[in-house]
mmCIF file of C-alpha atoms and ligand atoms in Angstrom:
data_model
loop_
_atom_site.group_PDB
_atom_site.id
_atom_site.type_symbol
_atom_site.label_atom_id
_atom_site.label_comp_id
_atom_site.label_asym_id
_atom_site.label_seq_id
_atom_site.Cartn_x
_atom_site.Cartn_y
_atom_site.Cartn_z
ATOM 1 C CA UNK A 213 114.801 -127.521 70.637
ATOM 2 C CA UNK A 214 118.485 -127.307 69.878
ATOM 3 C CA UNK A 215 120.323 -129.984 71.850
ATOM 4 C CA UNK A 216 123.454 -129.530 73.932
ATOM 5 C CA UNK A 217 125.898 -132.052 72.473
ATOM 6 C CA UNK A 218 127.779 -134.032 75.112
ATOM 7 C CA UNK A 219 131.156 -135.779 75.021
ATOM 8 C CA UNK A 220 131.858 -138.538 77.570
ATOM 9 C CA UNK A 221 135.520 -138.967 78.557
ATOM 10 C CA UNK A 222 136.101 -142.135 80.598
ATOM 11 C CA UNK A 223 133.504 -144.902 80.147
ATOM 12 C CA UNK A 224 134.031 -146.940 83.341
ATOM 13 C CA UNK A 225 131.900 -147.534 86.426
ATOM 14 C CA UNK A 226 130.786 -144.005 87.277
ATOM 15 C CA UNK A 227 130.026 -143.260 83.616
ATOM 16 C CA UNK A 228 127.811 -146.340 83.318
ATOM 17 C CA UNK A 229 126.330 -146.232 86.812
ATOM 18 C CA UNK A 230 125.704 -142.507 87.258
ATOM 19 C CA UNK A 231 126.263 -140.166 84.332
ATOM 20 C CA UNK A 232 125.133 -141.802 81.110
ATOM 21 C CA UNK A 233 121.779 -143.152 82.389
ATOM 22 C CA UNK A 234 121.099 -139.749 83.994
ATOM 23 C CA UNK A 235 122.027 -137.659 80.948
ATOM 24 C CA UNK A 236 119.616 -139.845 78.996
ATOM 25 C CA UNK A 237 116.805 -138.532 81.194
ATOM 26 C CA UNK A 238 117.558 -134.890 80.423
ATOM 27 C CA UNK A 239 115.928 -133.916 77.130
ATOM 28 C CA UNK A 240 118.226 -131.048 76.291
ATOM 29 C CA UNK A 241 121.332 -133.265 76.215
ATOM 30 C CA UNK A 242 122.380 -135.763 73.563
ATOM 31 C CA UNK A 243 125.502 -137.911 73.863
ATOM 32 C CA UNK A 244 127.414 -137.701 70.590
ATOM 33 C CA UNK A 245 130.992 -138.734 71.472
ATOM 34 C CA UNK A 246 132.583 -141.309 73.781
ATOM 35 C CA UNK A 247 136.233 -141.713 74.692
ATOM 36 C CA UNK A 248 138.110 -144.338 76.700
ATOM 37 C CA UNK A 249 141.663 -145.609 76.454
ATOM 38 C CA UNK A 250 140.024 -149.066 76.398
ATOM 39 C CA UNK A 251 138.204 -148.840 73.042
ATOM 40 C CA UNK A 252 135.628 -151.554 73.798
ATOM 41 C CA UNK A 253 134.311 -149.471 76.690
ATOM 42 C CA UNK A 254 133.787 -146.411 74.515
ATOM 43 C CA UNK A 255 132.184 -148.528 71.791
ATOM 44 C CA UNK A 256 129.787 -150.229 74.209
ATOM 45 C CA UNK A 257 128.803 -146.881 75.729
ATOM 46 C CA UNK A 258 128.205 -145.309 72.310
ATOM 47 C CA UNK A 259 125.990 -148.214 71.313
ATOM 48 C CA UNK A 260 123.934 -148.101 74.498
ATOM 49 C CA UNK A 261 123.678 -144.367 75.167
ATOM 50 C CA UNK A 262 124.782 -142.493 72.034
ATOM 51 C CA UNK A 263 123.002 -140.931 69.088
ATOM 52 C CA UNK A 264 122.990 -143.203 66.004
ATOM 53 C CA UNK A 265 125.993 -141.332 64.552
ATOM 54 C CA UNK A 266 127.927 -141.103 67.848
ATOM 55 C CA UNK A 267 131.704 -141.036 67.479
ATOM 56 C CA UNK A 268 134.156 -143.186 69.437
ATOM 57 C CA UNK A 269 137.683 -142.113 70.461
ATOM 58 C CA UNK A 270 140.645 -143.442 72.427
ATOM 59 C CA UNK A 271 142.356 -140.026 72.672
ATOM 60 C CA UNK A 272 140.349 -137.276 74.378
ATOM 61 C CA UNK A 273 142.232 -134.601 72.415
ATOM 62 C CA UNK A 274 140.600 -135.869 69.219
ATOM 63 C CA UNK A 275 137.147 -135.688 70.828
ATOM 64 C CA UNK A 276 137.793 -132.105 71.922
ATOM 65 C CA UNK A 277 138.454 -131.069 68.311
ATOM 66 C CA UNK A 278 134.753 -131.558 67.489
ATOM 67 C CA UNK A 279 133.437 -127.990 67.609
ATOM 68 C CA UNK A 280 129.821 -129.133 67.763
ATOM 69 C CA UNK A 281 130.379 -130.574 71.264
ATOM 70 C CA UNK A 282 129.127 -128.106 73.859
ATOM 71 C CA UNK A 283 130.007 -129.880 77.122
ATOM 72 C CA UNK A 284 131.903 -132.890 78.451
ATOM 73 C CA UNK A 285 131.917 -135.227 81.443
ATOM 74 C CA UNK A 286 135.385 -136.026 82.802
ATOM 75 C CA UNK A 287 134.967 -139.488 84.362
ATOM 76 C CA UNK A 288 138.507 -140.805 84.455
ATOM 77 C CA UNK A 289 140.723 -141.527 87.454
ATOM 78 C CA UNK A 290 141.649 -138.549 89.623
ATOM 79 C CA UNK A 291 145.174 -138.173 88.189
ATOM 80 C CA UNK A 292 143.945 -136.773 84.880
ATOM 81 C CA UNK A 293 140.862 -134.794 85.972
ATOM 82 C CA UNK A 294 142.899 -131.575 85.740
ATOM 83 C CA UNK A 295 144.672 -132.279 82.462
ATOM 84 C CA UNK A 296 141.478 -133.277 80.642
ATOM 85 C CA UNK A 297 139.216 -130.607 82.200
ATOM 86 C CA UNK A 298 141.749 -127.881 81.394
ATOM 87 C CA UNK A 299 142.091 -129.043 77.781
ATOM 88 C CA UNK A 300 138.296 -129.197 77.486
ATOM 89 C CA UNK A 301 137.775 -125.661 78.818
ATOM 90 C CA UNK A 302 140.499 -124.352 76.520
ATOM 91 C CA UNK A 303 138.665 -126.070 73.635
ATOM 92 C CA UNK A 304 135.499 -124.149 74.590
ATOM 93 C CA UNK A 305 133.595 -126.951 76.357
ATOM 94 C CA UNK A 306 131.720 -126.678 79.646
ATOM 95 C CA UNK A 307 132.881 -129.324 82.127
ATOM 96 C CA UNK A 308 131.248 -131.558 84.715
ATOM 97 C CA UNK A 309 134.176 -133.466 86.219
ATOM 98 C CA UNK A 310 133.821 -136.258 88.755
ATOM 99 C CA UNK A 311 134.842 -135.742 92.353
ATOM 100 C CA UNK A 312 137.341 -134.975 93.740
ATOM 101 C CA UNK A 313 138.178 -131.929 91.628
ATOM 102 C CA UNK A 314 141.713 -133.288 91.101
ATOM 103 C CA UNK A 315 144.297 -135.631 92.623
ATOM 104 C CA UNK A 316 145.841 -132.735 94.578
ATOM 105 C CA UNK A 317 145.278 -129.084 95.413
ATOM 106 C CA UNK A 318 147.806 -127.655 92.918
ATOM 107 C CA UNK A 319 146.016 -129.347 90.015
ATOM 108 C CA UNK A 320 142.600 -128.270 91.327
ATOM 109 C CA UNK A 321 143.866 -124.689 91.526
ATOM 110 C CA UNK A 322 145.085 -124.869 87.932
ATOM 111 C CA UNK A 323 141.622 -126.057 86.858
ATOM 112 C CA UNK A 324 140.042 -123.200 88.767
ATOM 113 C CA UNK A 325 142.346 -120.651 87.147
ATOM 114 C CA UNK A 326 141.572 -121.937 83.650
ATOM 115 C CA UNK A 327 137.839 -121.793 84.418
ATOM 116 C CA UNK A 328 138.297 -118.134 85.400
ATOM 117 C CA UNK A 329 140.422 -117.392 82.352
ATOM 118 C CA UNK A 330 138.151 -119.086 79.794
ATOM 119 C CA UNK A 331 134.767 -118.336 81.401
ATOM 120 C CA UNK A 332 133.667 -121.932 80.760
ATOM 121 C CA UNK A 333 131.368 -123.507 83.345
ATOM 122 C CA UNK A 334 133.135 -125.958 85.650
ATOM 123 C CA UNK A 335 131.373 -128.113 88.223
ATOM 124 C CA UNK A 336 132.281 -131.245 90.167
ATOM 125 C CA UNK A 337 130.219 -134.422 90.751
ATOM 126 C CA UNK A 338 129.280 -133.989 94.410
ATOM 127 C CA UNK A 339 125.751 -135.358 93.938
ATOM 128 C CA UNK A 340 125.041 -135.834 97.654
ATOM 129 C CA UNK A 341 124.247 -132.137 97.955
ATOM 130 C CA UNK A 342 121.139 -132.976 95.907
ATOM 131 C CA UNK A 343 119.951 -135.760 98.234
ATOM 132 C CA UNK A 344 116.453 -134.964 99.575
ATOM 133 C CA UNK A 345 117.655 -134.755 103.204
ATOM 134 C CA UNK A 346 120.412 -132.323 102.281
ATOM 135 C CA UNK A 347 118.033 -130.145 100.247
ATOM 136 C CA UNK A 348 115.658 -130.088 103.205
ATOM 137 C CA UNK A 349 118.466 -129.283 105.659
ATOM 138 C CA UNK A 350 119.711 -126.513 103.381
ATOM 139 C CA UNK A 351 116.215 -125.029 103.124
ATOM 140 C CA UNK A 352 115.903 -125.075 106.928
ATOM 141 C CA UNK A 353 119.347 -123.502 107.303
ATOM 142 C CA UNK A 354 118.192 -120.706 104.981
ATOM 143 C CA UNK A 355 115.305 -120.085 107.423
ATOM 144 C CA UNK A 356 117.838 -119.916 110.264
ATOM 145 C CA UNK A 357 116.328 -122.987 111.968
ATOM 146 C CA UNK A 358 119.752 -123.991 113.306
ATOM 147 C CA UNK A 359 121.177 -120.573 114.235
ATOM 148 C CA UNK A 360 124.956 -120.364 114.187
ATOM 149 C CA UNK A 361 126.335 -123.800 113.243
ATOM 150 C CA UNK A 362 129.534 -124.165 115.237
ATOM 151 C CA UNK A 363 130.253 -127.897 115.678
ATOM 152 C CA UNK A 364 129.986 -130.762 113.230
ATOM 153 C CA UNK A 365 130.991 -134.291 112.370
ATOM 154 C CA UNK A 366 131.530 -135.155 108.698
ATOM 155 C CA UNK A 367 132.148 -138.798 108.013
ATOM 156 C CA UNK A 368 131.852 -141.980 106.025
ATOM 157 C CA UNK A 369 132.761 -144.914 108.252
ATOM 158 C CA UNK A 370 133.013 -148.229 106.466
ATOM 159 C CA UNK A 371 133.835 -151.135 108.745
ATOM 160 C CA UNK A 372 134.996 -152.994 105.647
ATOM 161 C CA UNK A 373 134.382 -151.524 102.202
ATOM 162 C CA UNK A 374 137.726 -151.278 100.425
ATOM 163 C CA UNK A 375 137.054 -150.650 96.709
ATOM 164 C CA UNK A 376 138.980 -153.377 94.955
ATOM 165 C CA UNK A 377 137.877 -152.443 91.417
ATOM 166 C CA UNK A 378 139.397 -149.700 89.244
ATOM 167 C CA UNK A 379 142.408 -147.737 90.500
ATOM 168 C CA UNK A 380 141.219 -146.701 93.970
ATOM 169 C CA UNK A 381 144.145 -148.279 95.824
ATOM 170 C CA UNK A 382 146.855 -146.545 93.785
ATOM 171 C CA UNK A 383 148.180 -143.216 94.994
ATOM 172 C CA UNK A 384 149.617 -142.445 91.587
ATOM 173 C CA UNK A 385 146.151 -142.620 90.008
ATOM 174 C CA UNK A 386 143.912 -141.307 92.800
ATOM 175 C CA UNK A 387 146.115 -139.070 94.982
ATOM 176 C CA UNK A 388 144.953 -140.775 98.185
ATOM 177 C CA UNK A 389 142.624 -143.377 99.691
ATOM 178 C CA UNK A 390 139.457 -143.307 101.796
ATOM 179 C CA UNK A 391 139.685 -139.569 102.473
ATOM 180 C CA UNK A 392 139.907 -138.392 98.873
ATOM 181 C CA UNK A 393 137.452 -141.076 97.728
ATOM 182 C CA UNK A 394 134.544 -140.962 100.195
ATOM 183 C CA UNK A 395 135.624 -138.465 102.878
ATOM 184 C CA UNK A 396 135.497 -135.765 100.214
ATOM 185 C CA UNK A 397 131.693 -136.161 99.912
ATOM 186 C CA UNK A 398 131.199 -135.929 103.687
ATOM 187 C CA UNK A 399 133.336 -132.790 104.008
ATOM 188 C CA UNK A 400 131.614 -131.127 101.061
ATOM 189 C CA UNK A 401 128.063 -131.990 102.166
ATOM 190 C CA UNK A 402 128.647 -130.829 105.741
ATOM 191 C CA UNK A 403 130.261 -127.523 104.767
ATOM 192 C CA UNK A 404 127.452 -126.948 102.245
ATOM 193 C CA UNK A 405 124.769 -127.249 104.931
ATOM 194 C CA UNK A 406 126.844 -125.040 107.248
ATOM 195 C CA UNK A 407 127.380 -122.584 104.365
ATOM 196 C CA UNK A 408 130.980 -122.332 105.470
ATOM 197 C CA UNK A 409 133.832 -122.999 103.047
ATOM 198 C CA UNK A 410 136.359 -120.910 104.966
ATOM 199 C CA UNK A 411 138.871 -123.202 106.693
ATOM 200 C CA UNK A 412 141.572 -121.823 108.958
ATOM 201 C CA UNK A 413 143.500 -124.847 110.178
ATOM 202 C CA UNK A 414 143.389 -128.638 110.189
ATOM 203 C CA UNK A 415 145.134 -131.377 112.142
ATOM 204 C CA UNK A 416 145.053 -134.759 110.418
ATOM 205 C CA UNK A 417 146.168 -138.354 110.686
ATOM 206 C CA UNK A 418 146.082 -141.234 108.199
ATOM 207 C CA UNK A 419 146.388 -144.978 108.796
ATOM 208 C CA UNK A 420 146.946 -148.225 106.908
ATOM 209 C CA UNK A 421 147.079 -150.646 109.802
ATOM 210 C CA UNK A 422 144.692 -153.346 108.540
ATOM 211 C CA UNK A 423 146.068 -153.633 105.037
ATOM 212 C CA UNK A 424 148.290 -156.642 105.745
ATOM 213 C CA UNK A 425 145.821 -158.562 107.908
ATOM 214 C CA UNK A 426 145.328 -162.041 106.430
ATOM 215 C CA UNK A 427 141.614 -161.884 107.375
ATOM 216 C CA UNK A 428 140.116 -159.249 105.082
ATOM 217 C CA UNK A 429 136.356 -159.863 105.330
ATOM 218 C CA UNK A 430 135.869 -157.270 102.592
ATOM 219 C CA UNK A 431 132.435 -157.382 100.900
ATOM 220 C CA UNK A 432 134.010 -155.957 97.730
ATOM 221 C CA UNK A 433 136.467 -158.867 97.475
ATOM 222 C CA UNK A 434 140.057 -159.395 98.546
ATOM 223 C CA UNK A 435 142.423 -156.513 97.961
ATOM 224 C CA UNK A 436 145.884 -156.752 96.496
ATOM 225 C CA UNK A 437 148.403 -155.476 99.058
ATOM 226 C CA UNK A 438 151.077 -155.118 96.371
ATOM 227 C CA UNK A 439 149.115 -152.374 94.608
ATOM 228 C CA UNK A 440 147.670 -150.670 97.688
ATOM 229 C CA UNK A 441 149.646 -147.602 98.771
ATOM 230 C CA UNK A 442 146.910 -145.255 100.083
ATOM 231 C CA UNK A 443 145.313 -144.790 103.508
ATOM 232 C CA UNK A 444 142.422 -146.987 104.623
ATOM 233 C CA UNK A 445 141.390 -144.496 107.321
ATOM 234 C CA UNK A 446 141.888 -140.766 107.841
ATOM 235 C CA UNK A 447 140.741 -138.425 110.563
ATOM 236 C CA UNK A 448 140.944 -134.682 110.852
ATOM 237 C CA UNK A 449 140.066 -131.846 113.180
ATOM 238 C CA UNK A 450 139.145 -128.851 111.097
ATOM 239 C CA UNK A 451 138.854 -125.322 112.474
ATOM 240 C CA UNK A 452 137.041 -122.732 110.388
ATOM 241 C CA UNK A 453 137.835 -119.026 110.215
ATOM 242 C CA UNK A 454 134.738 -118.218 112.315
ATOM 243 C CA UNK A 455 135.800 -120.688 115.030
ATOM 244 C CA UNK A 456 133.419 -123.517 114.037
ATOM 245 C CA UNK A 457 134.972 -126.989 114.234
ATOM 246 C CA UNK A 458 134.404 -130.111 112.143
ATOM 247 C CA UNK A 459 135.556 -133.621 113.039
ATOM 248 C CA UNK A 460 136.324 -135.520 109.836
ATOM 249 C CA UNK A 461 136.463 -139.320 109.600
ATOM 250 C CA UNK A 462 136.776 -141.428 106.468
ATOM 251 C CA UNK A 463 137.397 -145.147 106.399
ATOM 252 C CA UNK A 464 137.306 -148.036 104.014
ATOM 253 C CA UNK A 465 138.381 -150.382 106.815
ATOM 254 C CA UNK A 466 138.200 -149.765 110.548
ATOM 255 C CA UNK A 467 137.376 -151.989 113.505
ATOM 256 C CA UNK A 468 134.080 -150.358 114.480
ATOM 257 C CA UNK A 469 130.486 -151.572 114.541
ATOM 258 C CA UNK A 470 129.328 -148.984 112.004
ATOM 259 C CA UNK A 471 129.178 -149.266 108.252
ATOM 260 C CA UNK A 472 127.796 -145.996 106.954
ATOM 261 C CA UNK A 473 127.247 -143.830 103.910
ATOM 262 C CA UNK A 474 127.918 -140.086 103.821
ATOM 263 C CA UNK A 475 126.983 -138.655 107.224
ATOM 264 C CA UNK A 476 126.755 -135.257 108.868
ATOM 265 C CA UNK A 477 125.942 -134.212 112.434
ATOM 266 C CA UNK A 478 125.771 -130.476 112.956
ATOM 267 C CA UNK A 479 125.065 -128.474 116.106
ATOM 268 C CA UNK A 480 123.817 -124.908 115.980
ATOM 269 C CA UNK A 481 122.763 -122.376 118.576
ATOM 270 C CA UNK A 482 119.048 -122.871 117.805
ATOM 271 C CA UNK A 483 118.893 -126.545 116.815
ATOM 272 C CA UNK A 484 120.947 -129.477 115.568
ATOM 273 C CA UNK A 485 120.608 -131.984 112.768
ATOM 274 C CA UNK A 486 122.009 -135.295 111.624
ATOM 275 C CA UNK A 487 121.374 -138.140 109.212
ATOM 276 C CA UNK A 488 122.892 -140.810 111.466
ATOM 277 C CA UNK A 489 119.809 -143.054 111.285
ATOM 278 C CA UNK A 490 119.968 -142.930 107.498
ATOM 279 C CA UNK A 491 117.472 -140.075 107.308
ATOM 280 C CA UNK A 492 117.317 -136.488 108.533
ATOM 281 C CA UNK A 493 116.484 -135.696 112.139
ATOM 282 C CA UNK A 494 116.388 -132.207 113.612
ATOM 283 C CA UNK A 495 116.796 -131.810 117.376
ATOM 284 C CA UNK A 496 116.031 -128.834 119.556
ATOM 285 C CA UNK A 497 114.056 -127.435 122.452
ATOM 286 C CA UNK A 498 110.580 -125.935 122.047
ATOM 287 C CA UNK A 499 107.885 -125.054 124.633
ATOM 288 C CA UNK A 500 110.482 -126.044 127.224
ATOM 289 C CA UNK A 501 110.569 -129.596 125.822
ATOM 290 C CA UNK A 502 113.234 -131.345 123.844
ATOM 291 C CA UNK A 503 112.023 -132.382 120.404
ATOM 292 C CA UNK A 504 113.219 -134.660 117.663
ATOM 293 C CA UNK A 505 111.750 -133.811 114.288
ATOM 294 C CA UNK A 506 111.857 -136.554 111.673
ATOM 295 C CA UNK A 507 111.137 -135.676 108.081
ATOM 296 C CA UNK A 508 108.895 -138.101 106.214
ATOM 297 C CA UNK A 509 110.357 -137.897 102.721
ATOM 298 C CA UNK A 510 108.026 -140.580 101.426
ATOM 299 C CA UNK A 511 105.181 -138.232 102.311
ATOM 300 C CA UNK A 512 106.416 -135.674 99.796
ATOM 301 C CA UNK A 513 107.329 -133.048 102.333
ATOM 302 C CA UNK A 514 110.147 -131.814 100.151
ATOM 303 C CA UNK A 515 107.772 -130.796 97.385
ATOM 304 C CA UNK A 516 108.831 -127.172 97.811
ATOM 305 C CA UNK A 517 112.153 -128.115 96.264
ATOM 306 C CA UNK A 518 111.709 -128.315 92.499
ATOM 307 C CA UNK A 519 111.676 -131.910 91.226
ATOM 308 C CA UNK A 520 112.766 -133.287 94.596
ATOM 309 C CA UNK A 521 110.182 -136.028 94.517
ATOM 310 C CA UNK A 522 110.667 -137.039 90.891
ATOM 311 C CA UNK A 523 114.361 -136.905 90.153
ATOM 312 C CA UNK A 524 117.183 -138.907 91.622
ATOM 313 C CA UNK A 525 120.137 -136.770 92.815
ATOM 314 C CA UNK A 526 122.245 -137.979 89.880
ATOM 315 C CA UNK A 527 119.590 -136.747 87.410
ATOM 316 C CA UNK A 528 119.200 -133.452 89.244
ATOM 317 C CA UNK A 529 122.963 -132.996 88.964
ATOM 318 C CA UNK A 530 122.713 -133.137 85.164
ATOM 319 C CA UNK A 531 119.722 -130.772 85.142
ATOM 320 C CA UNK A 532 121.551 -128.264 87.314
ATOM 321 C CA UNK A 533 124.484 -128.380 84.875
ATOM 322 C CA UNK A 534 122.176 -127.981 81.846
ATOM 323 C CA UNK A 535 120.425 -124.996 83.431
ATOM 324 C CA UNK A 536 123.764 -123.363 84.260
ATOM 325 C CA UNK A 537 124.877 -123.760 80.623
ATOM 326 C CA UNK A 538 121.589 -122.313 79.384
ATOM 327 C CA UNK A 539 121.770 -119.399 81.836
ATOM 328 C CA UNK A 540 118.598 -120.579 83.576
ATOM 329 C CA UNK A 541 120.039 -121.477 86.965
ATOM 330 C CA UNK A 542 122.986 -121.457 89.330
ATOM 331 C CA UNK A 543 125.436 -124.268 89.973
ATOM 332 C CA UNK A 544 125.055 -126.131 93.249
ATOM 333 C CA UNK A 545 128.705 -127.210 93.313
ATOM 334 C CA UNK A 546 130.742 -124.158 92.418
ATOM 335 C CA UNK A 547 134.400 -124.496 91.426
ATOM 336 C CA UNK A 548 135.233 -122.269 94.418
ATOM 337 C CA UNK A 549 133.674 -124.690 96.934
ATOM 338 C CA UNK A 550 135.186 -127.788 95.270
ATOM 339 C CA UNK A 551 138.602 -126.119 95.336
ATOM 340 C CA UNK A 552 138.289 -125.503 99.075
ATOM 341 C CA UNK A 553 137.340 -129.153 99.652
ATOM 342 C CA UNK A 554 140.449 -130.251 97.722
ATOM 343 C CA UNK A 555 142.528 -127.888 99.853
ATOM 344 C CA UNK A 556 141.095 -129.374 103.058
ATOM 345 C CA UNK A 557 141.874 -132.936 101.933
ATOM 346 C CA UNK A 558 145.413 -131.872 101.102
ATOM 347 C CA UNK A 559 145.732 -130.103 104.474
ATOM 348 C CA UNK A 560 144.807 -133.362 106.252
ATOM 349 C CA UNK A 561 147.350 -135.310 104.185
ATOM 350 C CA UNK A 562 150.103 -132.759 104.822
ATOM 351 C CA UNK A 563 149.350 -132.583 108.536
ATOM 352 C CA UNK A 564 149.360 -136.390 108.740
ATOM 353 C CA UNK A 565 152.821 -136.415 107.188
ATOM 354 C CA UNK A 566 154.355 -133.559 109.171
ATOM 355 C CA UNK A 567 152.601 -134.214 112.470
ATOM 356 C CA UNK A 568 151.806 -130.497 112.620
ATOM 357 C CA UNK A 569 148.631 -128.470 112.050
ATOM 358 C CA UNK A 570 148.172 -127.172 108.506
ATOM 359 C CA UNK A 571 147.187 -123.500 108.154
ATOM 360 C CA UNK A 572 145.265 -122.616 104.998
ATOM 361 C CA UNK A 573 146.355 -119.017 104.688
ATOM 362 C CA UNK A 574 150.101 -119.516 105.180
HETATM 363 N N1 NAD B 873 130.408 -139.212 92.680
HETATM 364 C C1 NAD B 873 130.601 -140.395 93.229
HETATM 365 O O1 NAD B 873 129.929 -140.772 94.183
HETATM 366 C C2 NAD B 873 131.683 -141.284 92.662
HETATM 367 C C3 NAD B 873 131.630 -142.669 92.889
HETATM 368 C C4 NAD B 873 132.634 -143.468 92.320
HETATM 369 C C5 NAD B 873 133.663 -142.899 91.575
HETATM 370 N N2 NAD B 873 133.692 -141.544 91.398
HETATM 371 C C6 NAD B 873 134.798 -140.913 90.642
HETATM 372 O O2 NAD B 873 134.726 -141.276 89.275
HETATM 373 C C7 NAD B 873 136.028 -141.323 88.692
HETATM 374 C C8 NAD B 873 136.183 -142.641 87.928
HETATM 375 O O3 NAD B 873 135.959 -143.715 88.806
HETATM 376 P P1 NAD B 873 135.401 -145.112 88.265
HETATM 377 O O4 NAD B 873 134.998 -145.898 89.444
HETATM 378 O O5 NAD B 873 134.421 -144.885 87.175
HETATM 379 O O6 NAD B 873 136.744 -145.737 87.639
HETATM 380 P P2 NAD B 873 136.831 -146.773 86.440
HETATM 381 O O7 NAD B 873 138.214 -147.316 86.473
HETATM 382 O O8 NAD B 873 135.684 -147.733 86.500
HETATM 383 O O9 NAD B 873 136.615 -145.861 85.134
HETATM 384 C C9 NAD B 873 137.544 -144.920 84.688
HETATM 385 C C10 NAD B 873 137.620 -145.051 83.181
HETATM 386 O O10 NAD B 873 138.457 -144.010 82.662
HETATM 387 C C11 NAD B 873 139.230 -144.562 81.615
HETATM 388 N N3 NAD B 873 140.385 -143.691 81.403
HETATM 389 C C12 NAD B 873 141.507 -143.583 82.170
HETATM 390 N N4 NAD B 873 142.336 -142.647 81.651
HETATM 391 C C13 NAD B 873 141.722 -142.152 80.541
HETATM 392 C C14 NAD B 873 142.081 -141.168 79.581
HETATM 393 N N5 NAD B 873 143.232 -140.496 79.653
HETATM 394 N N6 NAD B 873 141.207 -140.918 78.559
HETATM 395 C C15 NAD B 873 140.032 -141.603 78.476
HETATM 396 N N7 NAD B 873 139.652 -142.552 79.360
HETATM 397 C C16 NAD B 873 140.485 -142.828 80.382
HETATM 398 C C17 NAD B 873 139.559 -145.967 82.100
HETATM 399 O O11 NAD B 873 139.968 -146.807 81.047
HETATM 400 C C18 NAD B 873 138.237 -146.366 82.731
HETATM 401 O O12 NAD B 873 137.375 -147.003 81.796
HETATM 402 C C19 NAD B 873 137.019 -141.147 89.853
HETATM 403 O O13 NAD B 873 137.485 -139.829 89.854
HETATM 404 C C20 NAD B 873 136.177 -141.391 91.111
HETATM 405 O O14 NAD B 873 136.602 -140.639 92.236
HETATM 406 C C21 NAD B 873 132.723 -140.748 91.908
#
């Protein structure tokens, strides 16, 4: 079998925690080149995950010159997702770039346009769409279990969970705070289940009220207020073209009892669903009784979804990308949907600044 040769650009946390161990589990890929502006990181990654003759770079442009490389992972901070992905597509490489698509909508749009122009595959690392509960929910939605989905909550509410590592607190590097970091997953996952990426208007607000509190109580360690210029909490009220509404909440720090991962709560005309207990529950009325249907994922009930029982979402993400490259399958995260998510995040930021609703088609 001829292997698809992979180049890794950015060898930090997400590279080591998600991508490289997952790529290793996909036979068709081999990691042949590693780049990081901190050379020791690229060297360590090459040693641990690379082929014996893997190359190491500090400048991604040099890596992209290798014509034998078929596809790359862009795993750097948000501020250079667009620059590197665009250069990679122009060099004839398929791209899986980490979320969010870019640090702002204009850059995401540029990436999208270059994908269209070059015909290279472009996808974004929204792995939560491959979580077993989301796959199950999506399969039920396809059977019209929920009817018309017209009201939703999309959120990640961390009571305290400010990421103090990397560049997450710097607007210049990331483009924003809790919303662009974790809120982006919640918005994407919820719209995916609703099959609705057509926003009309959003009203948003952002806050950084707890940043200067002397009592931090942050499980990820004390943050540095001097280098912290992004929001700790954002909320939004999103109205879709078809009239459906989505309440968005994303916090790294908020005085609430909850401390959650990516959550969705969606109400349809036939039934509703949520993962608020940490697993999927479907609610509805049947035989004139209210029911609450809990899916037992440990029991293998998602077996109808290929590999759902065996593969972790992060491994499935790599397999989906491989199949798209080989023409054997469709992307789950299309560049179109990721672009819309970036537009929604930007709409919330703009509305928060102006105090006015943001209209997507203006
Ligand atoms: N999908 C998820 O759930 C998830 C989770 C965490 C982070 N992320 C995303 O992953 C990306 C990276 O986050 P991280 O936590 O790994 O950060 P990190 O700081 O740990 O790693 C980023 C790496 O990129 C390197 N880098 C920066 N500029 C570079 C350049 N021009 N060329 C080559 N290397 C460069 C840095 O030196 C660093 O090693 C971010 O976009 C973040 O949003 C996604």
